[in-house]
Short mmCIF file of N, CA, C and O in Angstrom, two decimals:
data_model
loop_
_atom_site.label_atom_id
_atom_site.label_comp_id
_atom_site.label_asym_id
_atom_site.label_seq_id
_atom_site.Cartn_x
_atom_site.Cartn_y
_atom_site.Cartn_z
N MET A 29 1.08 -1.16 -0.15
CA MET A 29 0.06 0.17 -0.25
C MET A 29 0.87 1.22 0.02
O MET A 29 1.88 1.48 0.79
N THR A 30 0.81 2.15 -0.89
CA THR A 30 1.34 3.66 -1.00
C THR A 30 1.31 4.36 0.33
O THR A 30 -0.03 3.97 0.88
N ASP A 31 1.76 5.33 0.74
CA ASP A 31 1.71 6.51 1.41
C ASP A 31 0.27 6.84 1.43
O ASP A 31 -0.45 7.22 2.45
N ILE A 32 -0.13 7.25 -0.01
CA ILE A 32 -1.53 8.04 -0.23
C ILE A 32 -2.22 7.21 0.38
O ILE A 32 -3.54 7.32 0.85
N ASN A 33 -2.77 5.93 0.16
CA ASN A 33 -3.20 5.02 0.00
C ASN A 33 -3.51 4.72 1.77
O ASN A 33 -4.60 4.81 1.80
N ALA A 34 -2.52 4.73 2.15
CA ALA A 34 -2.40 4.67 3.73
C ALA A 34 -3.17 5.75 4.58
O ALA A 34 -4.25 5.53 5.48
N PHE A 35 -2.55 6.78 4.15
CA PHE A 35 -3.54 7.88 4.50
C PHE A 35 -5.32 8.07 4.29
O PHE A 35 -5.86 8.47 5.02
N ILE A 36 -5.39 7.51 3.29
CA ILE A 36 -6.82 7.74 2.51
C ILE A 36 -7.28 6.67 3.64
O ILE A 36 -8.39 7.09 4.09
N ASP A 37 -7.20 5.73 3.76
CA ASP A 37 -7.64 4.16 4.60
C ASP A 37 -7.58 4.91 5.62
O ASP A 37 -8.85 4.42 6.42
N ASP A 38 -6.35 5.58 6.82
CA ASP A 38 -6.93 5.53 8.23
C ASP A 38 -7.75 6.63 7.77
O ASP A 38 -8.82 6.92 8.81
N GLN A 39 -8.33 7.70 7.14
CA GLN A 39 -9.32 8.53 7.35
C GLN A 39 -10.36 7.98 7.41
O GLN A 39 -11.46 8.35 8.17
N VAL A 40 -10.50 7.14 6.35
CA VAL A 40 -11.93 6.40 6.19
C VAL A 40 -12.48 5.83 7.30
O VAL A 40 -13.60 5.49 7.36
N LYS A 41 -11.22 5.09 7.74
CA LYS A 41 -11.50 4.02 8.93
C LYS A 41 -11.38 4.45 10.33
O LYS A 41 -12.24 3.85 10.88
N ASN A 42 -11.08 5.88 10.35
CA ASN A 42 -10.86 6.20 11.93
C ASN A 42 -11.57 7.48 11.91
O ASN A 42 -11.80 8.03 13.22
N ASN A 43 -12.77 7.90 11.00
CA ASN A 43 -13.68 8.77 11.66
C ASN A 43 -15.07 8.58 10.67
O ASN A 43 -14.87 7.62 9.88
N ASP A 44 -15.88 8.41 11.81
CA ASP A 44 -17.28 8.21 11.45
C ASP A 44 -18.13 8.44 9.98
O ASP A 44 -18.37 8.24 9.05
N VAL A 45 -17.42 10.08 9.89
CA VAL A 45 -17.83 10.59 8.59
C VAL A 45 -16.58 11.49 8.06
O VAL A 45 -15.95 12.29 8.57
N PHE A 46 -16.50 11.38 7.02
CA PHE A 46 -15.21 11.75 6.21
C PHE A 46 -15.62 12.41 4.68
O PHE A 46 -16.11 11.90 3.96
N LEU A 47 -15.48 13.56 4.61
CA LEU A 47 -15.20 14.21 3.18
C LEU A 47 -13.86 14.13 2.51
O LEU A 47 -13.30 15.41 3.32
N PHE A 48 -13.79 13.87 1.31
CA PHE A 48 -13.09 14.33 0.53
C PHE A 48 -13.37 15.23 -0.24
O PHE A 48 -14.28 14.99 -0.96
N MET A 49 -12.58 16.55 -0.20
CA MET A 49 -13.48 17.81 -1.01
C MET A 49 -12.41 18.57 -1.73
O MET A 49 -11.47 18.56 -1.13
N LYS A 50 -12.79 19.31 -2.51
CA LYS A 50 -12.04 20.40 -2.92
C LYS A 50 -12.38 21.82 -2.27
O LYS A 50 -13.30 22.22 -1.56
N GLY A 51 -10.96 22.04 -1.17
CA GLY A 51 -11.21 23.13 -0.25
C GLY A 51 -11.67 22.97 1.15
O GLY A 51 -11.03 21.57 1.25
N THR A 52 -12.30 23.68 1.84
CA THR A 52 -12.21 23.15 3.36
C THR A 52 -13.43 23.74 3.56
O THR A 52 -14.38 24.24 3.26
N PRO A 53 -14.24 23.00 4.73
CA PRO A 53 -15.75 23.13 4.71
C PRO A 53 -16.03 24.78 5.18
O PRO A 53 -16.67 25.31 4.69
N ASP A 54 -15.14 25.41 5.70
CA ASP A 54 -14.68 26.94 6.02
C ASP A 54 -15.25 27.41 4.75
O ASP A 54 -15.71 28.79 4.65
N PHE A 55 -14.39 27.15 3.76
CA PHE A 55 -13.85 27.85 2.39
C PHE A 55 -13.84 26.54 1.22
O PHE A 55 -12.70 26.08 0.48
N PRO A 56 -15.62 26.23 0.81
CA PRO A 56 -14.87 25.25 -0.06
C PRO A 56 -15.05 25.70 -1.20
O PRO A 56 -15.11 26.91 -1.49
N GLN A 57 -13.97 25.39 -2.14
CA GLN A 57 -13.78 25.85 -3.56
C GLN A 57 -14.10 25.22 -5.07
O GLN A 57 -13.79 24.97 -5.94
N CYS A 58 -15.34 24.51 -4.53
CA CYS A 58 -16.38 24.06 -5.81
C CYS A 58 -17.61 24.01 -5.49
O CYS A 58 -17.59 23.75 -4.44
N GLY A 59 -18.49 24.37 -5.97
CA GLY A 59 -20.07 24.14 -5.59
C GLY A 59 -20.10 22.92 -5.22
O GLY A 59 -21.16 22.54 -4.04
N PHE A 60 -19.80 21.61 -5.12
CA PHE A 60 -20.48 20.46 -5.52
C PHE A 60 -19.59 19.82 -4.20
O PHE A 60 -20.75 19.89 -3.10
N SER A 61 -18.64 20.32 -3.68
CA SER A 61 -18.14 20.27 -2.39
C SER A 61 -18.91 21.05 -0.90
O SER A 61 -19.39 20.69 -0.23
N GLY A 62 -19.20 22.10 -1.86
CA GLY A 62 -19.84 23.53 -1.12
C GLY A 62 -21.73 22.49 -0.42
O GLY A 62 -21.74 22.68 0.69
N GLN A 63 -22.32 22.18 -1.67
CA GLN A 63 -23.50 21.29 -1.28
C GLN A 63 -23.14 19.99 -0.27
O GLN A 63 -24.27 20.32 0.55
N VAL A 64 -22.20 19.40 -0.17
CA VAL A 64 -22.00 18.28 0.65
C VAL A 64 -21.89 18.96 1.97
O VAL A 64 -22.57 18.45 2.89
N VAL A 65 -21.10 19.87 2.02
CA VAL A 65 -20.68 20.50 3.06
C VAL A 65 -22.04 20.86 3.89
O VAL A 65 -22.41 21.15 5.04
N GLN A 66 -22.87 22.08 3.16
CA GLN A 66 -23.98 22.55 3.29
C GLN A 66 -24.98 21.12 3.97
O GLN A 66 -25.58 21.33 5.06
N ILE A 67 -25.04 20.21 3.67
CA ILE A 67 -25.90 19.26 3.77
C ILE A 67 -25.79 18.44 5.19
O ILE A 67 -26.40 18.73 6.15
N LEU A 68 -24.14 18.86 5.49
CA LEU A 68 -23.72 18.04 6.52
C LEU A 68 -24.02 18.66 7.70
O LEU A 68 -24.43 18.50 9.07
N ASN A 69 -23.85 19.98 7.12
CA ASN A 69 -23.86 21.12 8.72
C ASN A 69 -25.25 21.31 9.02
O ASN A 69 -25.88 21.51 10.25
N TYR A 70 -26.11 21.20 7.80
CA TYR A 70 -27.56 21.17 8.03
C TYR A 70 -28.02 20.23 9.07
O TYR A 70 -29.01 20.44 10.08
N LEU A 71 -27.66 18.85 9.29
CA LEU A 71 -27.88 17.77 9.47
C LEU A 71 -27.31 17.60 10.85
O LEU A 71 -27.70 17.13 11.92
N GLY A 72 -26.11 18.69 11.11
CA GLY A 72 -25.63 18.89 12.16
C GLY A 72 -24.53 17.35 12.67
O GLY A 72 -24.01 17.14 13.62
N VAL A 73 -23.78 16.90 11.15
CA VAL A 73 -23.14 15.99 11.55
C VAL A 73 -21.67 16.07 12.02
O VAL A 73 -21.43 17.19 10.79
N GLU A 74 -21.13 15.27 12.70
CA GLU A 74 -19.55 16.21 12.89
C GLU A 74 -19.13 15.27 12.04
O GLU A 74 -19.10 13.89 11.65
N PHE A 75 -17.93 15.82 10.85
CA PHE A 75 -17.20 15.09 9.87
C PHE A 75 -15.65 15.40 10.02
O PHE A 75 -15.62 16.58 10.33
N GLY A 76 -14.91 14.74 9.54
CA GLY A 76 -13.70 15.33 8.95
C GLY A 76 -12.94 15.58 7.38
O GLY A 76 -14.46 15.09 6.54
N SER A 77 -12.39 16.20 7.04
CA SER A 77 -12.19 16.27 5.47
C SER A 77 -10.80 16.26 5.13
O SER A 77 -9.73 16.58 6.40
N ALA A 78 -10.57 16.72 4.11
CA ALA A 78 -9.46 16.42 3.76
C ALA A 78 -9.53 17.06 2.06
O ALA A 78 -10.46 17.10 1.30
N ASN A 79 -8.66 18.39 1.68
CA ASN A 79 -8.86 19.57 0.60
C ASN A 79 -7.72 18.44 -0.53
O ASN A 79 -6.62 18.80 -0.26
N VAL A 80 -8.38 17.83 -1.30
CA VAL A 80 -7.54 17.41 -2.44
C VAL A 80 -6.68 18.12 -3.34
O VAL A 80 -5.94 18.00 -4.17
N LEU A 81 -7.11 19.76 -3.26
CA LEU A 81 -6.36 20.66 -3.93
C LEU A 81 -5.12 20.78 -3.67
O LEU A 81 -4.20 21.27 -4.11
N GLU A 82 -4.72 20.16 -2.15
CA GLU A 82 -3.27 20.53 -1.70
C GLU A 82 -2.34 19.46 -2.33
O GLU A 82 -1.24 19.99 -1.93
N SER A 83 -2.94 18.51 -2.74
CA SER A 83 -1.84 17.50 -3.71
C SER A 83 -2.45 16.70 -4.45
O SER A 83 -3.64 16.08 -4.11
N GLU A 84 -1.78 16.73 -5.29
CA GLU A 84 -2.11 16.06 -6.71
C GLU A 84 -2.13 14.71 -6.41
O GLU A 84 -2.73 13.78 -6.84
N GLU A 85 -1.52 13.91 -5.39
CA GLU A 85 -1.25 12.96 -5.16
C GLU A 85 -2.42 12.17 -4.66
O GLU A 85 -3.19 11.23 -5.16
N LEU A 86 -3.34 13.18 -3.88
CA LEU A 86 -4.34 12.85 -2.61
C LEU A 86 -5.00 13.31 -4.08
O LEU A 86 -5.94 11.97 -3.80
N ARG A 87 -5.71 13.94 -4.85
CA ARG A 87 -6.55 14.09 -5.60
C ARG A 87 -6.56 12.88 -6.38
O ARG A 87 -7.88 12.41 -7.12
N ASP A 88 -5.86 12.23 -6.95
CA ASP A 88 -5.57 10.92 -7.95
C ASP A 88 -5.43 9.81 -7.20
O ASP A 88 -6.37 8.69 -7.57
N GLY A 89 -5.10 9.74 -5.90
CA GLY A 89 -5.09 8.58 -5.22
C GLY A 89 -6.83 8.40 -4.76
O GLY A 89 -7.33 7.01 -4.45
N ILE A 90 -7.28 9.24 -4.35
CA ILE A 90 -8.73 9.16 -3.70
C ILE A 90 -9.77 8.44 -4.94
O ILE A 90 -10.64 7.62 -4.20
N LYS A 91 -9.74 9.34 -6.16
CA LYS A 91 -10.24 8.54 -7.22
C LYS A 91 -9.83 6.75 -7.37
O LYS A 91 -10.72 6.39 -7.91
N ALA A 92 -9.13 6.78 -7.57
CA ALA A 92 -8.38 5.21 -7.57
C ALA A 92 -8.85 4.23 -6.44
O ALA A 92 -8.71 3.33 -6.43
N TYR A 93 -8.89 5.06 -5.09
CA TYR A 93 -9.41 4.32 -4.12
C TYR A 93 -10.51 3.74 -4.19
O TYR A 93 -11.06 2.70 -3.76
N THR A 94 -11.46 4.38 -4.29
CA THR A 94 -12.63 4.19 -4.92
C THR A 94 -13.25 3.74 -6.35
O THR A 94 -14.36 3.25 -6.53
N ASN A 95 -12.42 4.19 -7.02
CA ASN A 95 -12.50 3.91 -8.91
C ASN A 95 -13.67 4.82 -8.56
O ASN A 95 -14.56 4.44 -9.64
N TRP A 96 -13.95 6.05 -8.62
CA TRP A 96 -14.79 7.10 -8.36
C TRP A 96 -14.40 8.58 -9.25
O TRP A 96 -13.17 9.03 -8.56
N PRO A 97 -15.04 8.96 -10.43
CA PRO A 97 -13.87 9.73 -10.67
C PRO A 97 -13.92 11.14 -10.37
O PRO A 97 -13.14 11.95 -10.82
N THR A 98 -14.85 11.52 -9.41
CA THR A 98 -15.34 12.87 -9.01
C THR A 98 -15.13 13.62 -7.75
O THR A 98 -15.12 12.09 -6.75
N ILE A 99 -15.10 14.52 -7.26
CA ILE A 99 -15.21 14.76 -6.09
C ILE A 99 -15.88 16.03 -5.95
O ILE A 99 -16.16 16.49 -6.71
N PRO A 100 -16.60 16.22 -4.53
CA PRO A 100 -16.08 15.41 -3.31
C PRO A 100 -16.72 13.72 -3.37
O PRO A 100 -17.49 13.22 -3.92
N GLN A 101 -16.27 13.18 -2.24
CA GLN A 101 -16.60 11.78 -2.11
C GLN A 101 -16.61 11.77 -0.45
O GLN A 101 -16.13 12.11 0.37
N LEU A 102 -18.00 11.17 -0.25
CA LEU A 102 -18.67 11.24 1.20
C LEU A 102 -18.26 9.76 1.93
O LEU A 102 -18.29 9.06 0.75
N TYR A 103 -17.75 9.44 2.87
CA TYR A 103 -18.01 8.33 3.57
C TYR A 103 -18.44 7.95 4.82
O TYR A 103 -18.14 9.16 5.60
N VAL A 104 -19.22 7.18 5.05
CA VAL A 104 -19.86 7.04 6.44
C VAL A 104 -19.73 5.88 6.92
O VAL A 104 -19.48 4.37 6.78
N LYS A 105 -18.70 5.61 7.86
CA LYS A 105 -18.25 3.99 8.90
C LYS A 105 -17.65 3.64 7.80
O LYS A 105 -17.33 2.29 8.02
N GLY A 106 -16.46 4.10 7.13
CA GLY A 106 -15.94 3.79 5.88
C GLY A 106 -16.07 2.96 4.86
O GLY A 106 -15.70 2.48 3.96
N GLU A 107 -17.87 3.22 4.64
CA GLU A 107 -18.46 3.02 3.11
C GLU A 107 -18.74 3.63 2.78
O GLU A 107 -18.88 5.26 2.91
N PHE A 108 -18.26 4.05 0.94
CA PHE A 108 -18.40 5.09 0.31
C PHE A 108 -19.97 5.19 0.18
O PHE A 108 -20.32 4.55 -0.47
N VAL A 109 -20.19 6.47 0.47
CA VAL A 109 -21.60 6.61 0.12
C VAL A 109 -21.60 7.44 -1.45
O VAL A 109 -23.06 7.10 -2.01
N GLY A 110 -21.10 8.23 -1.83
CA GLY A 110 -20.91 8.93 -2.81
C GLY A 110 -20.58 10.34 -3.22
O GLY A 110 -19.94 10.61 -2.23
N GLY A 111 -21.06 11.32 -4.54
CA GLY A 111 -20.42 12.52 -4.39
C GLY A 111 -21.55 13.27 -4.26
O GLY A 111 -22.97 13.07 -3.67
N ALA A 112 -21.57 14.29 -4.68
CA ALA A 112 -22.37 15.41 -4.40
C ALA A 112 -23.81 15.32 -5.11
O ALA A 112 -24.93 15.03 -4.24
N ASP A 113 -24.19 14.64 -5.93
CA ASP A 113 -25.33 14.24 -6.65
C ASP A 113 -26.30 13.34 -5.52
O ASP A 113 -27.46 13.25 -5.24
N ILE A 114 -25.35 12.27 -5.42
CA ILE A 114 -26.29 10.98 -4.65
C ILE A 114 -26.41 11.42 -3.17
O ILE A 114 -27.34 11.04 -2.53
N THR A 115 -25.55 12.44 -3.00
CA THR A 115 -25.38 12.87 -1.34
C THR A 115 -26.89 13.79 -1.18
O THR A 115 -27.71 13.18 -0.41
N ARG A 116 -26.80 14.91 -2.31
CA ARG A 116 -28.00 15.40 -2.16
C ARG A 116 -29.59 14.63 -2.65
O ARG A 116 -30.37 15.11 -1.64
N GLU A 117 -29.52 13.93 -3.59
CA GLU A 117 -30.68 12.94 -3.84
C GLU A 117 -30.46 12.02 -2.22
O GLU A 117 -31.92 12.08 -1.91
N MET A 118 -30.03 11.32 -1.74
CA MET A 118 -30.57 11.09 -0.88
C MET A 118 -30.82 11.80 0.61
O MET A 118 -31.86 11.51 1.53
N PHE A 119 -30.31 13.21 0.49
CA PHE A 119 -30.35 14.23 1.42
C PHE A 119 -32.13 14.83 1.19
O PHE A 119 -32.94 14.30 2.11
N GLN A 120 -32.65 15.08 0.27
CA GLN A 120 -33.61 15.05 0.00
C GLN A 120 -34.66 14.12 0.09
O GLN A 120 -35.67 14.41 0.78
N SER A 121 -34.55 12.50 0.13
CA SER A 121 -35.34 11.77 0.39
C SER A 121 -35.53 10.97 1.77
O SER A 121 -36.44 10.28 1.90
N GLY A 122 -34.45 11.59 2.25
CA GLY A 122 -34.78 11.16 3.79
C GLY A 122 -33.54 9.97 3.96
O GLY A 122 -33.49 9.48 4.96
N GLU A 123 -33.10 9.71 2.72
CA GLU A 123 -32.63 8.33 3.17
C GLU A 123 -30.89 8.58 3.46
O GLU A 123 -30.53 7.66 4.03
N LEU A 124 -30.45 9.45 3.39
CA LEU A 124 -29.21 9.90 4.02
C LEU A 124 -29.24 9.92 5.77
O LEU A 124 -28.28 9.15 6.48
N GLN A 125 -30.14 10.78 6.04
CA GLN A 125 -30.51 10.91 7.26
C GLN A 125 -30.89 9.56 8.20
O GLN A 125 -29.82 9.00 9.19
N THR A 126 -31.59 8.47 7.36
CA THR A 126 -31.65 6.94 7.84
C THR A 126 -30.12 6.61 8.03
O THR A 126 -29.98 6.02 9.04
N HIS A 127 -29.63 6.53 6.75
CA HIS A 127 -27.96 6.03 7.16
C HIS A 127 -27.35 6.55 8.05
O HIS A 127 -26.83 5.33 8.54
N PHE A 128 -27.24 7.27 8.50
CA PHE A 128 -26.45 8.19 9.54
C PHE A 128 -27.12 7.58 10.75
O PHE A 128 -26.20 7.09 11.41
N GLU A 129 -28.33 7.52 10.99
CA GLU A 129 -29.10 6.93 11.86
C GLU A 129 -28.95 5.67 12.38
O GLU A 129 -28.60 4.95 13.54
N GLN A 130 -28.60 5.02 11.19
CA GLN A 130 -28.42 3.43 11.37
C GLN A 130 -26.84 3.09 11.52
O GLN A 130 -26.92 2.16 12.24
N ALA A 131 -26.55 3.80 11.12
CA ALA A 131 -24.89 3.83 11.56
C ALA A 131 -24.55 4.26 12.68
O ALA A 131 -23.37 4.31 13.40
N GLY A 132 -25.26 4.81 13.54
CA GLY A 132 -25.06 5.16 14.60
C GLY A 132 -24.97 6.45 14.73
O GLY A 132 -24.06 7.03 15.93
N ILE A 133 -24.97 7.42 14.25
CA ILE A 133 -24.00 8.61 14.12
C ILE A 133 -25.58 9.65 14.28
O ILE A 133 -26.34 10.04 13.39
N ALA A 134 -25.51 10.54 15.17
CA ALA A 134 -26.40 11.42 15.79
C ALA A 134 -26.72 12.86 14.54
O ALA A 134 -25.81 12.99 14.00
N VAL A 135 -28.22 12.64 14.34
CA VAL A 135 -28.55 13.51 13.36
C VAL A 135 -29.31 14.84 13.99
O VAL A 135 -30.00 14.27 14.83
N LYS A 136 -29.09 16.34 13.97
CA LYS A 136 -29.45 17.08 14.82
C LYS A 136 -30.45 17.59 14.33
O LYS A 136 -32.18 17.94 14.48
N GLN A 137 -30.98 17.25 12.60
CA GLN A 137 -32.06 18.19 12.23
C GLN A 137 -32.35 17.31 10.77
O GLN A 137 -31.66 16.51 10.83
N SER A 138 -33.36 16.79 10.71
CA SER A 138 -33.85 16.42 9.50
C SER A 138 -34.76 17.38 8.09
O SER A 138 -35.32 18.21 8.73
N ALA A 139 -34.85 16.77 7.03
CA ALA A 139 -35.20 17.51 5.87
C ALA A 139 -36.41 17.82 6.18
O ALA A 139 -37.77 17.22 6.84
#
């Protein structure tokens, strides 16, 4: 396992909710990353994040890790949930809130 794969694996497995995104939660640098941050903040879910713009190795590594071509990428309890479109659709249907609750993650609000 390469260093970047070890870093990704560590973040995914040691954080209940983790978001690989462009920018930071306080300053998203793409609209899709911003949407996922807004959803997580609305639900009051605590999450870790990594800015893929800081490292080309991380940006390429996360795409290879999941075999998913786009960023952001949301993980819950070590499981890849999806990108912005999937996260938004799950949120709008209530499925995301249910997913968090079934994973034992507190949700402060529902849609």
